[in-house]
Coordinates of C-alpha atoms in Angstrom, one line a residue:
X840 CA -24.6 -24.4 40.8
X841 CA -26.5 -23.1 37.8
X842 CA -26.7 -19.6 39.3
X843 CA -23.0 -19.7 40.0
X844 CA -22.2 -20.8 36.5
X845 CA -24.4 -18.0 35.1
X846 CA -22.7 -15.5 37.3
X847 CA -19.3 -16.6 36.1
X848 CA -20.3 -16.3 32.5
X849 CA -21.6 -12.8 33.2
X850 CA -18.2 -11.7 34.4
X851 CA -16.8 -12.5 31.0
X852 CA -19.4 -10.7 29.0
X853 CA -18.2 -7.7 27.0
X854 CA -19.6 -4.4 28.4
X855 CA -21.5 -1.9 26.3
X856 CA -19.5 1.0 24.8
X857 CA -20.9 3.4 27.5
X858 CA -19.9 1.0 30.3
X859 CA -16.5 0.5 28.7
X860 CA -16.0 4.3 28.8
X861 CA -16.8 4.3 32.5
X862 CA -14.0 1.8 33.1
X863 CA -11.4 4.1 31.5
X864 CA -8.9 5.5 34.0
X865 CA -6.3 8.2 33.4
X866 CA -3.8 8.0 36.2
X867 CA -2.4 11.3 37.4
X868 CA -2.3 13.7 40.3
X869 CA -5.3 14.0 42.7
X870 CA -6.6 17.0 40.8
X871 CA -9.7 16.6 38.7
X872 CA -9.4 16.5 35.0
X873 CA -12.0 16.9 32.2
X874 CA -11.7 14.3 29.5
X875 CA -13.6 14.6 26.3
X876 CA -14.7 11.6 24.4
X877 CA -16.2 11.8 20.9
X878 CA -18.2 8.8 19.6
X879 CA -19.9 8.8 16.2
X880 CA -23.2 7.1 15.6
X881 CA -22.9 4.7 12.6
X882 CA -25.6 4.7 10.0
X883 CA -26.8 1.3 8.9
X884 CA -27.5 2.7 5.5
X885 CA -24.0 4.1 4.9
X886 CA -22.4 3.4 1.6
X887 CA -20.2 0.3 1.4
X888 CA -17.0 2.1 0.5
X889 CA -17.2 4.1 3.8
X890 CA -16.3 0.9 5.6
X891 CA -18.9 1.6 8.4
X892 CA -17.0 4.7 9.5
X893 CA -15.8 7.9 7.9
X894 CA -12.6 9.9 8.6
X895 CA -13.5 13.5 8.7
X896 CA -11.6 15.9 6.5
X897 CA -11.0 18.6 9.0
X898 CA -9.1 17.2 12.0
X899 CA -9.0 20.0 14.5
X900 CA -8.8 19.3 18.3
X901 CA -9.9 15.7 18.9
X902 CA -9.6 13.7 15.8
X903 CA -13.0 13.3 14.1
X904 CA -13.4 9.6 13.5
X905 CA -16.5 7.9 12.4
X906 CA -19.5 8.3 10.0
X907 CA -22.1 11.0 11.0
X908 CA -25.6 9.6 10.9
X909 CA -27.9 12.5 9.7
X910 CA -25.2 15.0 10.7
X911 CA -25.6 14.2 14.4
X912 CA -22.7 13.5 16.8
X913 CA -22.9 13.0 20.6
X914 CA -20.4 14.2 23.1
X915 CA -19.9 12.8 26.6
X916 CA -18.4 14.8 29.4
X917 CA -16.6 12.8 32.1
X918 CA -15.2 14.0 35.4
X919 CA -12.5 11.8 36.7
X920 CA -10.1 11.8 39.6
X921 CA -7.5 9.3 40.8
X922 CA -9.8 8.1 43.5
X923 CA -13.3 8.6 42.0
X924 CA -15.2 6.7 39.3
X925 CA -16.1 8.2 35.9
X926 CA -19.5 9.8 35.7
X927 CA -21.1 10.1 32.3
X928 CA -23.2 13.3 32.0
X929 CA -25.9 14.4 29.6
X930 CA -25.1 13.9 25.9
X931 CA -25.3 17.6 25.1
X932 CA -22.4 18.5 27.4
X933 CA -18.8 18.3 26.2
X934 CA -15.6 18.8 28.1
X935 CA -11.9 18.9 27.1
X936 CA -8.8 17.8 29.0
X937 CA -6.4 20.4 30.2
X938 CA -3.6 20.7 32.8
X939 CA -4.4 21.0 36.5
X940 CA -4.2 24.7 36.6
X941 CA -6.8 25.5 33.9
X942 CA -10.1 24.1 32.8
X943 CA -11.9 24.7 29.6
X944 CA -15.5 23.5 29.0
X945 CA -18.2 24.3 26.6
X946 CA -21.9 23.4 26.8
X947 CA -23.5 23.1 23.4
X948 CA -26.0 21.0 21.4
X949 CA -24.1 21.2 18.1
X950 CA -21.0 19.3 17.0
X951 CA -19.6 22.5 15.3
X952 CA -19.6 24.4 18.6
X953 CA -17.9 21.5 20.3
X954 CA -15.2 21.4 17.6
X955 CA -14.7 25.1 17.9
X956 CA -14.0 24.9 21.7
X957 CA -11.4 22.2 21.0
X958 CA -9.4 24.6 18.8
X959 CA -8.8 26.6 22.0
X960 CA -6.9 23.8 23.7
X961 CA -3.4 24.5 25.0
X962 CA -0.5 22.9 23.1
X963 CA 0.3 20.8 26.2
X964 CA -2.6 18.5 25.5
X965 CA -1.9 15.2 23.8
X966 CA -4.3 13.2 21.7
X967 CA -5.3 9.6 22.1
X968 CA -7.3 7.0 20.2
X969 CA -9.4 4.5 22.0
X970 CA -10.5 1.3 20.1
X971 CA -13.4 -0.5 21.7
X972 CA -15.5 -3.3 20.2
X973 CA -15.2 -2.1 16.6
X974 CA -15.7 1.6 17.5
X975 CA -13.2 4.4 17.7
X976 CA -13.2 7.1 20.4
X977 CA -11.0 10.1 20.8
X978 CA -9.8 11.7 24.0
X979 CA -7.6 14.6 25.1
X980 CA -4.8 13.5 27.5
X981 CA -2.9 16.1 29.6
X982 CA 0.8 16.1 28.6
X983 CA 2.1 15.7 32.1
X984 CA 0.3 12.3 32.6
X985 CA 1.6 9.0 31.4
X986 CA -0.6 7.2 28.9
X987 CA -1.0 3.5 29.6
X988 CA -2.0 0.8 27.1
X989 CA -4.4 -1.6 28.8
X990 CA -6.4 -4.6 27.5
X991 CA -9.3 -6.1 29.4
X992 CA -12.2 -8.4 28.5
X993 CA -13.9 -5.6 26.6
X994 CA -11.0 -5.6 24.1
X995 CA -10.3 -1.9 24.7
X996 CA -6.8 -0.5 23.9
X997 CA -5.7 3.0 24.5
X998 CA -3.2 4.5 22.0
X999 CA -1.5 7.8 21.9
X1000 CA -1.8 9.8 18.8
X1001 CA 1.4 10.2 16.8
X1002 CA 2.9 13.7 16.9
X1003 CA 3.7 15.2 13.4
X1004 CA 7.4 14.4 14.1
X1005 CA 6.6 10.7 15.0
X1006 CA 4.4 10.4 11.9
X1007 CA 7.2 11.5 9.7
X1008 CA 9.6 9.1 11.3
X1009 CA 7.1 6.3 10.8
X1010 CA 6.6 7.4 7.2
X1011 CA 10.3 7.1 6.5
X1012 CA 11.1 4.0 8.4
X1013 CA 11.2 1.7 5.3
X1014 CA 12.4 4.1 2.6
X1015 CA 15.4 3.2 0.4
X1016 CA 17.0 5.0 -2.5
X1017 CA 19.8 3.8 -4.9
X1018 CA 21.9 5.7 -7.4
X1019 CA 22.6 3.7 -10.5
X1020 CA 25.9 4.5 -12.2
X1021 CA 25.8 1.8 -14.8
X1022 CA 25.5 4.3 -17.8
X1023 CA 22.7 2.2 -19.2
X1024 CA 19.7 4.6 -19.1
X1025 CA 18.7 4.3 -15.4
X1026 CA 20.1 6.8 -12.9
X1027 CA 18.1 6.2 -9.7
X1028 CA 15.2 4.4 -8.1
X1029 CA 13.4 5.0 -4.8
X1030 CA 11.3 2.6 -2.7
X1031 CA 9.1 2.9 0.4
X1032 CA 6.7 0.6 2.3
X1033 CA 4.0 1.5 4.8
X1034 CA 2.2 -1.4 6.5
X1035 CA -1.4 -1.6 7.4
X1036 CA -1.6 -5.3 8.0
X1037 CA 0.7 -6.9 10.6
X1038 CA 2.9 -8.2 9.2
X1039 CA 2.7 -6.3 5.9
X1040 CA 1.3 -8.5 3.1
X1041 CA 3.0 -6.5 0.4
X1042 CA 6.6 -7.2 -0.9
X1043 CA 9.0 -5.9 -3.5
X1044 CA 12.1 -6.7 -5.4
X1045 CA 14.8 -4.7 -7.3
X1046 CA 17.6 -6.5 -9.3
X1047 CA 20.1 -5.6 -11.9
X1048 CA 21.6 -8.5 -13.9
X1049 CA 24.8 -7.9 -15.9
X1050 CA 24.4 -10.0 -19.1
X1051 CA 27.6 -10.8 -21.2
X1052 CA 27.5 -10.7 -25.0
X1053 CA 27.7 -14.5 -25.0
X1054 CA 24.1 -14.7 -23.8
X1055 CA 22.5 -11.6 -25.3
X1056 CA 23.7 -9.8 -28.4
X1057 CA 25.0 -6.2 -28.0
X1058 CA 25.6 -3.2 -30.2
X1059 CA 28.3 -0.5 -30.6
X1060 CA 31.1 -2.9 -29.6
X1061 CA 29.8 -3.4 -26.0
X1062 CA 30.7 -6.6 -24.3
X1063 CA 27.7 -6.5 -21.9
X1064 CA 24.2 -5.2 -21.3
X1065 CA 22.0 -4.8 -18.3
X1066 CA 18.7 -6.5 -17.5
X1067 CA 16.9 -4.5 -14.8
X1068 CA 13.9 -5.7 -12.8
X1069 CA 11.6 -4.0 -10.4
X1070 CA 8.6 -5.7 -8.9
X1071 CA 5.8 -5.0 -6.4
X1072 CA 3.7 -7.8 -5.0
X1073 CA 0.3 -7.2 -3.3
X1074 CA -0.4 -10.1 -1.0
X1075 CA -3.8 -11.1 0.3
X1076 CA -5.0 -13.6 2.9
X1077 CA -1.4 -13.7 4.3
X1078 CA 2.1 -12.6 3.4
X1079 CA 3.6 -16.0 2.2
X1080 CA 2.8 -15.8 -1.5
X1081 CA 4.2 -12.3 -1.9
X1082 CA 7.3 -13.3 0.0
X1083 CA 7.7 -16.3 -2.4
X1084 CA 7.5 -14.0 -5.4
X1085 CA 10.1 -11.7 -3.9
X1086 CA 12.5 -14.6 -3.6
X1087 CA 11.9 -16.4 -6.9
X1088 CA 9.9 -14.6 -9.6
X1089 CA 12.8 -12.7 -11.1
X1090 CA 14.9 -15.9 -11.2
X1091 CA 12.1 -17.7 -13.1
X1092 CA 11.6 -14.9 -15.6
X1093 CA 15.4 -14.4 -16.1
X1094 CA 15.9 -18.1 -16.8
X1095 CA 13.3 -18.0 -19.6
X1096 CA 14.7 -14.8 -21.0
X1097 CA 18.2 -16.3 -20.9
X1098 CA 17.0 -19.2 -23.0
X1099 CA 15.1 -16.9 -25.4
X1100 CA 18.0 -14.5 -26.0
X1101 CA 20.6 -17.3 -26.4
X1102 CA 18.4 -19.0 -28.9
X1103 CA 18.2 -15.8 -31.0
X1104 CA 22.0 -15.2 -30.7
X1105 CA 22.7 -18.6 -32.2
X1106 CA 20.3 -18.0 -35.1
X1107 CA 22.2 -15.9 -37.8
X1108 CA 18.8 -14.6 -39.1
X1109 CA 17.7 -13.2 -35.8
X1110 CA 20.5 -12.1 -33.5
X1111 CA 17.9 -10.4 -31.3
X1112 CA 14.7 -12.1 -30.2
X1113 CA 11.4 -10.9 -31.5
X1114 CA 9.1 -8.8 -29.2
X1115 CA 6.6 -11.6 -29.1
X1116 CA 9.3 -14.1 -28.0
X1117 CA 10.3 -11.9 -25.1
X1118 CA 6.7 -11.4 -24.0
X1119 CA 6.2 -15.2 -24.2
X1120 CA 9.3 -15.8 -22.1
X1121 CA 8.0 -13.5 -19.3
X1122 CA 4.6 -15.1 -19.3
X1123 CA 6.2 -18.6 -19.2
X1124 CA 8.2 -17.6 -16.1
X1125 CA 5.1 -16.4 -14.4
X1126 CA 3.0 -19.5 -15.2
X1127 CA 5.8 -21.9 -14.3
X1128 CA 6.2 -20.4 -10.8
X1129 CA 2.5 -20.4 -10.1
X1130 CA 2.3 -24.0 -11.2
X1131 CA 5.0 -24.9 -8.7
X1132 CA 3.2 -22.9 -6.0
X1133 CA -0.3 -24.2 -6.6
X1134 CA -0.1 -27.6 -8.2
X1135 CA 3.4 -29.1 -7.6
X1136 CA 3.0 -28.3 -3.9
X1137 CA 0.0 -30.7 -3.7
X1138 CA 2.1 -33.5 -5.1
X1139 CA 4.9 -32.8 -2.6
X1140 CA 2.5 -32.9 0.3
X1141 CA 0.8 -36.1 -0.8
X1142 CA 4.2 -37.7 -1.2
X1143 CA 5.5 -36.5 2.2
X1144 CA 2.3 -37.4 4.1
X1145 CA 3.3 -34.9 6.7
X1146 CA 1.3 -32.0 8.2
X1147 CA 4.5 -30.3 9.1
X1148 CA 5.6 -30.3 5.4
X1149 CA 2.0 -29.3 4.4
X1150 CA 2.0 -26.3 6.7
X1151 CA 5.1 -24.9 5.0
X1152 CA 4.6 -25.9 1.4
X1153 CA 0.8 -25.1 1.1
X1154 CA 1.1 -21.7 2.7
X1155 CA 1.9 -19.8 -0.6
X1156 CA -0.8 -21.7 -2.4
X1157 CA -3.6 -21.0 0.2
X1158 CA -2.8 -17.3 0.4
X1159 CA -2.4 -15.2 -2.8
X1160 CA -0.6 -12.2 -4.4
X1161 CA -0.8 -9.9 -7.3
X1162 CA 2.4 -9.3 -9.2
X1163 CA 3.7 -6.3 -11.2
X1164 CA 7.1 -6.8 -12.7
X1165 CA 9.0 -4.5 -15.0
X1166 CA 11.9 -5.6 -17.2
X1167 CA 14.2 -3.1 -18.8
X1168 CA 16.7 -4.1 -21.5
X1169 CA 19.4 -1.5 -21.6
X1170 CA 20.3 -2.4 -25.2
X1171 CA 16.9 -1.8 -26.8
X1172 CA 15.8 0.8 -24.2
X1173 CA 12.5 -1.1 -24.0
X1174 CA 10.6 -1.4 -20.8
X1175 CA 8.2 -4.3 -20.4
X1176 CA 5.6 -4.3 -17.7
X1177 CA 4.0 -7.6 -16.8
X1178 CA 0.8 -7.3 -14.7
X1179 CA -1.0 -10.0 -12.8
X1180 CA -3.7 -8.5 -10.7
X1181 CA -4.6 -4.9 -9.8
X1182 CA -1.2 -3.2 -9.0
X1183 CA -0.4 -0.5 -11.5
X1184 CA 2.5 1.1 -13.4
X1185 CA 2.4 4.6 -14.8
X1186 CA 4.9 6.4 -17.1
X1187 CA 5.7 10.1 -16.6
X1188 CA 7.1 11.9 -19.7
X1189 CA 7.8 15.6 -20.1
X1190 CA 6.3 17.3 -23.1
X1191 CA 7.3 20.3 -25.1
X1192 CA 5.2 22.5 -22.8
X1193 CA 7.4 21.6 -19.8
X1194 CA 4.6 19.7 -18.2
X1195 CA 4.3 16.0 -17.7
X1196 CA 1.9 13.5 -19.2
X1197 CA 0.7 10.3 -17.4
X1198 CA 0.4 7.1 -19.4
X1199 CA -0.8 3.9 -17.7
X1200 CA 1.4 0.9 -18.5
X1201 CA -0.9 -1.7 -17.0
X1202 CA -4.6 -2.3 -16.6
X1203 CA -6.2 -3.2 -13.3
X1204 CA -7.4 -6.8 -13.6
X1205 CA -10.4 -7.5 -11.4
X1206 CA -13.8 -9.1 -11.7
X1207 CA -15.2 -5.7 -12.3
X1208 CA -12.9 -4.9 -15.3
X1209 CA -15.0 -5.2 -18.5
X1210 CA -12.3 -7.0 -20.5
X1211 CA -11.6 -9.5 -17.6
X1212 CA -15.3 -10.1 -17.1
X1213 CA -15.7 -10.9 -20.8
X1214 CA -12.7 -13.2 -20.8
X1215 CA -13.9 -15.2 -17.8
X1216 CA -17.5 -15.6 -19.2
X1217 CA -16.1 -16.8 -22.5
X1218 CA -13.9 -19.4 -20.6
X1219 CA -16.7 -20.5 -18.4
X1220 CA -19.9 -20.4 -20.4
X1221 CA -23.2 -21.1 -18.6
X1222 CA -21.8 -20.0 -15.2
X1223 CA -23.6 -16.7 -14.4
X1224 CA -21.7 -16.4 -11.0
X1225 CA -18.2 -16.6 -12.5
X1226 CA -18.1 -12.9 -11.6
X1227 CA -20.4 -11.4 -9.1
X1228 CA -20.3 -7.9 -7.6
X1229 CA -16.9 -7.4 -9.3
X1230 CA -15.4 -10.5 -7.7
X1231 CA -14.5 -13.9 -8.9
X1232 CA -17.3 -16.3 -7.7
X1233 CA -18.3 -13.4 -5.5
X1234 CA -15.2 -13.7 -3.4
X1235 CA -11.8 -12.7 -4.8
X1236 CA -11.4 -9.2 -6.4
X1237 CA -8.3 -9.7 -8.6
X1238 CA -9.0 -11.9 -11.6
X1239 CA -5.3 -12.8 -12.0
X1240 CA -3.1 -13.8 -9.1
X1241 CA -0.5 -16.2 -7.8
X1242 CA -1.6 -18.8 -5.3
X1243 CA -5.3 -18.5 -4.4
X1244 CA -5.6 -22.3 -4.9
X1245 CA -9.2 -22.4 -3.9
X1246 CA -10.0 -20.8 -7.2
X1247 CA -7.7 -23.2 -9.1
X1248 CA -8.0 -26.6 -7.5
X1249 CA -10.8 -29.0 -8.4
X1250 CA -13.3 -30.0 -5.7
X1251 CA -11.7 -33.3 -5.1
X1252 CA -8.3 -31.8 -4.4
X1253 CA -9.8 -29.1 -2.2
X1254 CA -11.7 -31.7 -0.1
X1255 CA -8.6 -33.9 0.2
X1256 CA -6.4 -31.0 1.4
X1257 CA -9.1 -29.7 3.8
X1258 CA -9.8 -33.1 5.4
X1259 CA -6.2 -34.4 5.6
X1260 CA -4.1 -31.2 5.9
X1261 CA -5.1 -27.6 5.5
X1262 CA -7.6 -25.8 3.4
X1263 CA -11.2 -24.5 3.4
X1264 CA -14.4 -25.5 1.8
X1265 CA -14.7 -24.8 -1.9
X1266 CA -17.2 -22.2 -3.2
X1267 CA -20.7 -23.4 -3.9
X1268 CA -20.3 -21.8 -7.4
X1269 CA -17.1 -23.8 -8.2
X1270 CA -17.7 -25.9 -11.4
X1271 CA -14.9 -25.6 -13.9
X1272 CA -11.7 -24.4 -12.3
X1273 CA -9.3 -22.7 -12.7
X1274 CA -11.0 -19.3 -12.5
X1275 CA -7.9 -17.3 -11.7
X1276 CA -4.7 -17.3 -13.7
X1277 CA -1.2 -16.0 -13.0
X1278 CA -0.5 -15.3 -16.7
X1279 CA 0.3 -11.6 -17.0
X1280 CA -0.7 -9.0 -19.6
X1281 CA 2.6 -7.6 -20.9
X1282 CA 3.0 -4.1 -22.4
X1283 CA 6.1 -2.7 -24.1
X1284 CA 7.2 1.0 -24.0
X1285 CA 10.3 2.6 -25.6
X1286 CA 11.9 4.6 -22.8
X1287 CA 13.5 8.0 -23.6
X1288 CA 16.2 8.5 -21.0
X1289 CA 17.3 11.8 -22.7
X1290 CA 13.9 13.2 -21.8
X1291 CA 14.0 12.2 -18.2
X1292 CA 11.2 9.6 -18.2
X1293 CA 10.2 8.0 -14.9
X1294 CA 7.9 5.1 -14.0
X1295 CA 5.9 4.7 -10.8
X1296 CA 5.0 1.2 -9.8
X1297 CA 2.7 0.7 -6.8
X1298 CA 0.3 -1.7 -5.2
X1299 CA -3.3 -0.7 -5.2
X1300 CA -3.1 1.0 -1.8
X1301 CA -1.6 4.1 -3.6
X1302 CA -4.1 4.1 -6.4
X1303 CA -7.0 4.0 -4.0
X1304 CA -5.8 7.5 -2.8
X1305 CA -4.4 9.2 -5.9
X1306 CA -5.1 9.3 -9.6
X1307 CA -2.5 8.6 -12.3
X1308 CA -2.2 12.3 -13.1
X1309 CA -1.8 13.3 -9.5
X1310 CA 1.0 10.7 -9.0
X1311 CA 2.9 11.9 -12.1
X1312 CA 2.3 15.5 -11.3
X1313 CA 3.6 15.0 -7.7
X1314 CA 6.8 13.3 -9.0
X1315 CA 7.2 16.2 -11.4
X1316 CA 6.9 18.7 -8.6
X1317 CA 9.4 16.7 -6.6
X1318 CA 11.8 16.7 -9.5
X1319 CA 11.5 20.5 -9.9
X1320 CA 12.0 21.0 -6.2
X1321 CA 15.2 18.8 -6.2
X1322 CA 16.5 20.7 -9.2
X1323 CA 15.8 24.0 -7.5
X1324 CA 17.8 22.9 -4.4
X1325 CA 20.6 21.9 -6.6
X1326 CA 20.6 25.3 -8.3
X1327 CA 20.5 27.1 -4.9
X1328 CA 23.6 25.1 -3.9
X1329 CA 25.5 27.1 -6.5
X1330 CA 25.8 24.2 -8.9
X1331 CA 28.1 22.3 -6.6
X1332 CA 26.2 19.0 -7.1
X1333 CA 28.2 16.6 -9.3
X1334 CA 26.7 14.3 -11.8
X1335 CA 27.3 11.4 -9.4
X1336 CA 25.3 13.0 -6.6
X1337 CA 21.7 12.5 -5.7
X1338 CA 20.6 15.7 -7.6
X1339 CA 23.3 16.3 -10.2
X1340 CA 21.5 14.3 -12.9
X1341 CA 18.6 16.8 -12.7
X1342 CA 20.4 20.1 -13.5
X1343 CA 20.0 19.8 -17.3
X1344 CA 16.3 19.2 -17.2
X1345 CA 14.7 22.0 -15.1
X1346 CA 14.9 25.6 -14.2
X1347 CA 14.6 26.8 -10.6
X1348 CA 11.1 28.2 -11.2
X1349 CA 8.5 26.5 -9.1
X1350 CA 5.0 25.9 -10.4
X1351 CA 1.9 26.9 -8.3
X1352 CA 0.1 23.7 -9.3
X1353 CA 1.0 20.2 -10.3
X1354 CA 3.0 20.3 -13.6
X1355 CA 0.7 17.9 -15.4
X1356 CA -1.0 17.9 -18.8
X1357 CA -4.6 17.0 -18.0
X1358 CA -6.1 14.5 -20.4
X1359 CA -9.7 13.5 -21.1
X1360 CA -11.1 11.2 -18.5
X1361 CA -11.4 7.6 -19.7
X1362 CA -14.6 5.6 -19.7
X1363 CA -15.7 3.4 -16.8
X1364 CA -14.4 0.4 -18.7
X1365 CA -10.8 1.6 -19.2
X1366 CA -9.5 -0.6 -16.4
X1367 CA -8.4 2.3 -14.2
X1368 CA -10.4 2.6 -11.0
X1369 CA -11.1 6.0 -9.3
X1370 CA -9.4 6.6 -5.9
X1371 CA -12.2 5.6 -3.5
X1372 CA -10.3 6.8 -0.4
X1373 CA -10.7 10.5 -1.3
X1374 CA -14.5 10.0 -1.2
X1375 CA -14.3 8.0 2.0
X1376 CA -12.1 10.7 3.8
X1377 CA -14.2 13.6 2.4
X1378 CA -11.2 15.0 0.4
X1379 CA -12.2 17.2 -2.5
X1380 CA -10.7 15.8 -5.7
X1381 CA -8.5 17.9 -8.0
X1382 CA -7.2 20.4 -5.3
X1383 CA -3.5 20.7 -6.0
X1384 CA -3.0 23.0 -3.0
X1385 CA -3.3 20.1 -0.6
X1386 CA 0.0 18.7 -1.7
X1387 CA 3.5 19.4 -0.3
X1388 CA 7.1 18.6 -1.2
X1389 CA 9.1 17.7 2.0
X1390 CA 10.8 14.4 1.4
X1391 CA 14.2 13.6 -0.2
X1392 CA 12.8 10.2 -1.3
X1393 CA 10.3 10.4 -4.2
X1394 CA 8.4 7.3 -3.2
X1395 CA 7.9 8.6 0.4
X1396 CA 6.8 11.9 -1.1
X1397 CA 4.0 10.2 -2.9
X1398 CA 2.9 8.3 0.2
X1399 CA 2.9 11.4 2.3
X1400 CA 0.6 13.2 -0.1
X1401 CA -1.6 10.2 -0.5
X1402 CA -2.1 10.2 3.3
X1403 CA -2.9 13.9 3.8
X1404 CA -0.2 16.1 2.3
X1405 CA -0.4 19.5 4.0
X1406 CA -3.0 18.1 6.5
X1407 CA -0.6 16.9 9.2
X1408 CA -3.5 15.8 11.5
X1409 CA -4.8 13.6 8.7
X1410 CA -1.3 12.1 8.2
X1411 CA -0.9 11.5 12.0
X1412 CA -4.3 10.0 12.3
X1413 CA -4.0 7.5 9.4
X1414 CA -0.6 6.4 10.7
X1415 CA -1.8 6.1 14.3
X1416 CA -4.7 3.7 13.5
X1417 CA -3.8 0.2 14.7
X1418 CA -4.0 -3.1 12.8
X1419 CA -6.5 -4.4 11.9
X1420 CA -8.6 -1.3 12.2
X1421 CA -6.3 0.7 9.9
X1422 CA -7.4 -1.6 6.9
X1423 CA -10.8 0.2 6.9
X1424 CA -9.0 3.4 5.9
X1425 CA -5.8 2.4 4.1
X1426 CA -4.2 -0.7 2.6
X1427 CA -0.6 -1.7 2.7
X1428 CA 1.5 0.6 0.6
X1429 CA 4.5 -0.3 -1.6
X1430 CA 5.8 2.3 -4.1
X1431 CA 8.8 2.3 -6.4
X1432 CA 9.8 5.3 -8.5
X1433 CA 12.4 4.5 -11.3
X1434 CA 14.2 7.5 -12.9
X1435 CA 15.7 7.2 -16.4
X1436 CA 18.5 9.4 -17.6
X1437 CA 22.0 9.7 -19.1
X1438 CA 24.2 9.9 -16.0
X1439 CA 27.9 9.1 -16.1
X1440 CA 29.0 5.5 -15.8
X1441 CA 31.1 4.3 -12.8
X1442 CA 29.8 0.7 -12.9
X1443 CA 28.2 1.0 -9.4
X1444 CA 24.9 0.8 -7.7
X1445 CA 25.2 2.8 -4.5
X1446 CA 22.9 3.6 -1.6
X1447 CA 21.6 7.1 -1.7
X1448 CA 22.2 8.1 1.9
X1449 CA 20.2 11.3 1.7
X1450 CA 17.0 9.5 1.0
X1451 CA 17.4 6.2 2.9
X1452 CA 16.1 5.5 6.4
X1453 CA 18.8 2.8 7.0
X1454 CA 21.4 5.6 7.3
X1455 CA 19.4 7.4 9.9
X1456 CA 18.9 4.2 11.8
X1457 CA 22.6 3.5 11.8
X1458 CA 22.3 0.5 9.5
X1459 CA 24.1 1.8 6.4
X1460 CA 27.1 -0.5 6.9
X1461 CA 26.7 -3.9 5.3
X1462 CA 24.1 -2.8 2.7
X1463 CA 25.1 -4.3 -0.6
X1464 CA 24.3 -2.8 -4.0
X1465 CA 21.5 -4.7 -5.7
X1466 CA 23.5 -5.9 -8.7

């Protein structure tokens, strides 16, 4: 009996990587095919930011995936037929998969020679990624053979590499663009999302509120003004908190602004609220919503005494989300950016030289930010572990966030929620919560629509890949490209079209490099973190020639260049990686680009069909303007 039990257990053990490779079958004709597998050897002493594996910069032939230990990579040649098992040969021999009529193979002891042989592959060969027990393998699959996706006890999955065309389609799946004809200083905004988590933990919101003069005072005899909101929400430990913010944050903030503006309107000495009063209203809206999510939810659960109720109500409290919300008042032309967490907003403004300057409108708020570290240590004296390794209590990286109740509840509440409903054990360093706050830092900027200002708002997934200057320079290049297209169309674009508002700003001359004014680099404590993914992927920093302009949507344009730009293999590889493995190389991406200008007024907010994926998918009907 004991032997039988042991034998049964052995059948469920996960095989070694080499054994897993032996089990791989590629079904096809009876002819023999050569299949090349590339496995990297992971160094135990690799740097943390490399996430155990490194994505090679040059992706020719089989995609180079993995960190090279001491510059050594091993290649395995496998001969397989429909009726014969796979035979693993000596590590120094490499083969490549081709069609049945030709066979290419190279014998070499160096990875460079093997990569060179791959460059000679015929175009009919397809690429595949094989994920097995936390390791990535690559293989060449003949184009005339079907690629199956199988899962067995080893947890192995076979995925086909996206073609460049498929990668572009995936890149543009969630893009949207809107033309704003309100005549209030905003002419367009573009949005895109690329998931890495499944489902995506990011979220976003865009709303325009028409405000009558009975609520907020106006000027120049106008009877209304516009309040415009854009927000990106970077969720973590789940998607529920960011979804809650999408549904409710603008309403909470608008309610407080409404009370503040009405109060000023009724005071003959004020008419318009002070800048401090507006900032306070925004902060109050943030804090009220977080109090409802984190603390009022506990009271509701205790009152209901139901795990069903607890599962729904506590979800946004147990997960968390950063929030970046901008508020534009069309009367004052002031843009306020409220930041809770490490998402970022950057202003692009064109100078007298014709180039753009990048100005950060927010500061990344993490346990590693000097100002946040000092604030937390002042609020929690005598607690040396309040920040540890750049994280709150050694765990959470953002120092400000919605939800994340385990950093806000007391020990008694946490134990009660864990024992009776849902939750987790409190940190051993927890002494004087809360350690995390949702109160934002608010900045105010006077926008200049006549100069064509624009603002990029994005979750930290973008800023891990591109610098502020690169982002602004890329949007500047995109604008010049759009203006050039408009000029080449013979000036047919009207002021209400997708490119008509650009004609007065630019000439048709295209710059050889990013049109950006380079500024002095800030100190390590300026709150702006360097893009760590460039180092992880082996991408040389500051090389403008790696960028391209190919997308009609400005937000998609930024994401394309963040994920590889001209390097189509890099783009395909990063978009092919499956969840959860993709999180080692890229985060969820949410990007908004808001363009300010002096377009004509028709009172509408319309879908820009040229830069929206919903049109290509046949879903344009039924889309309502976000007003």
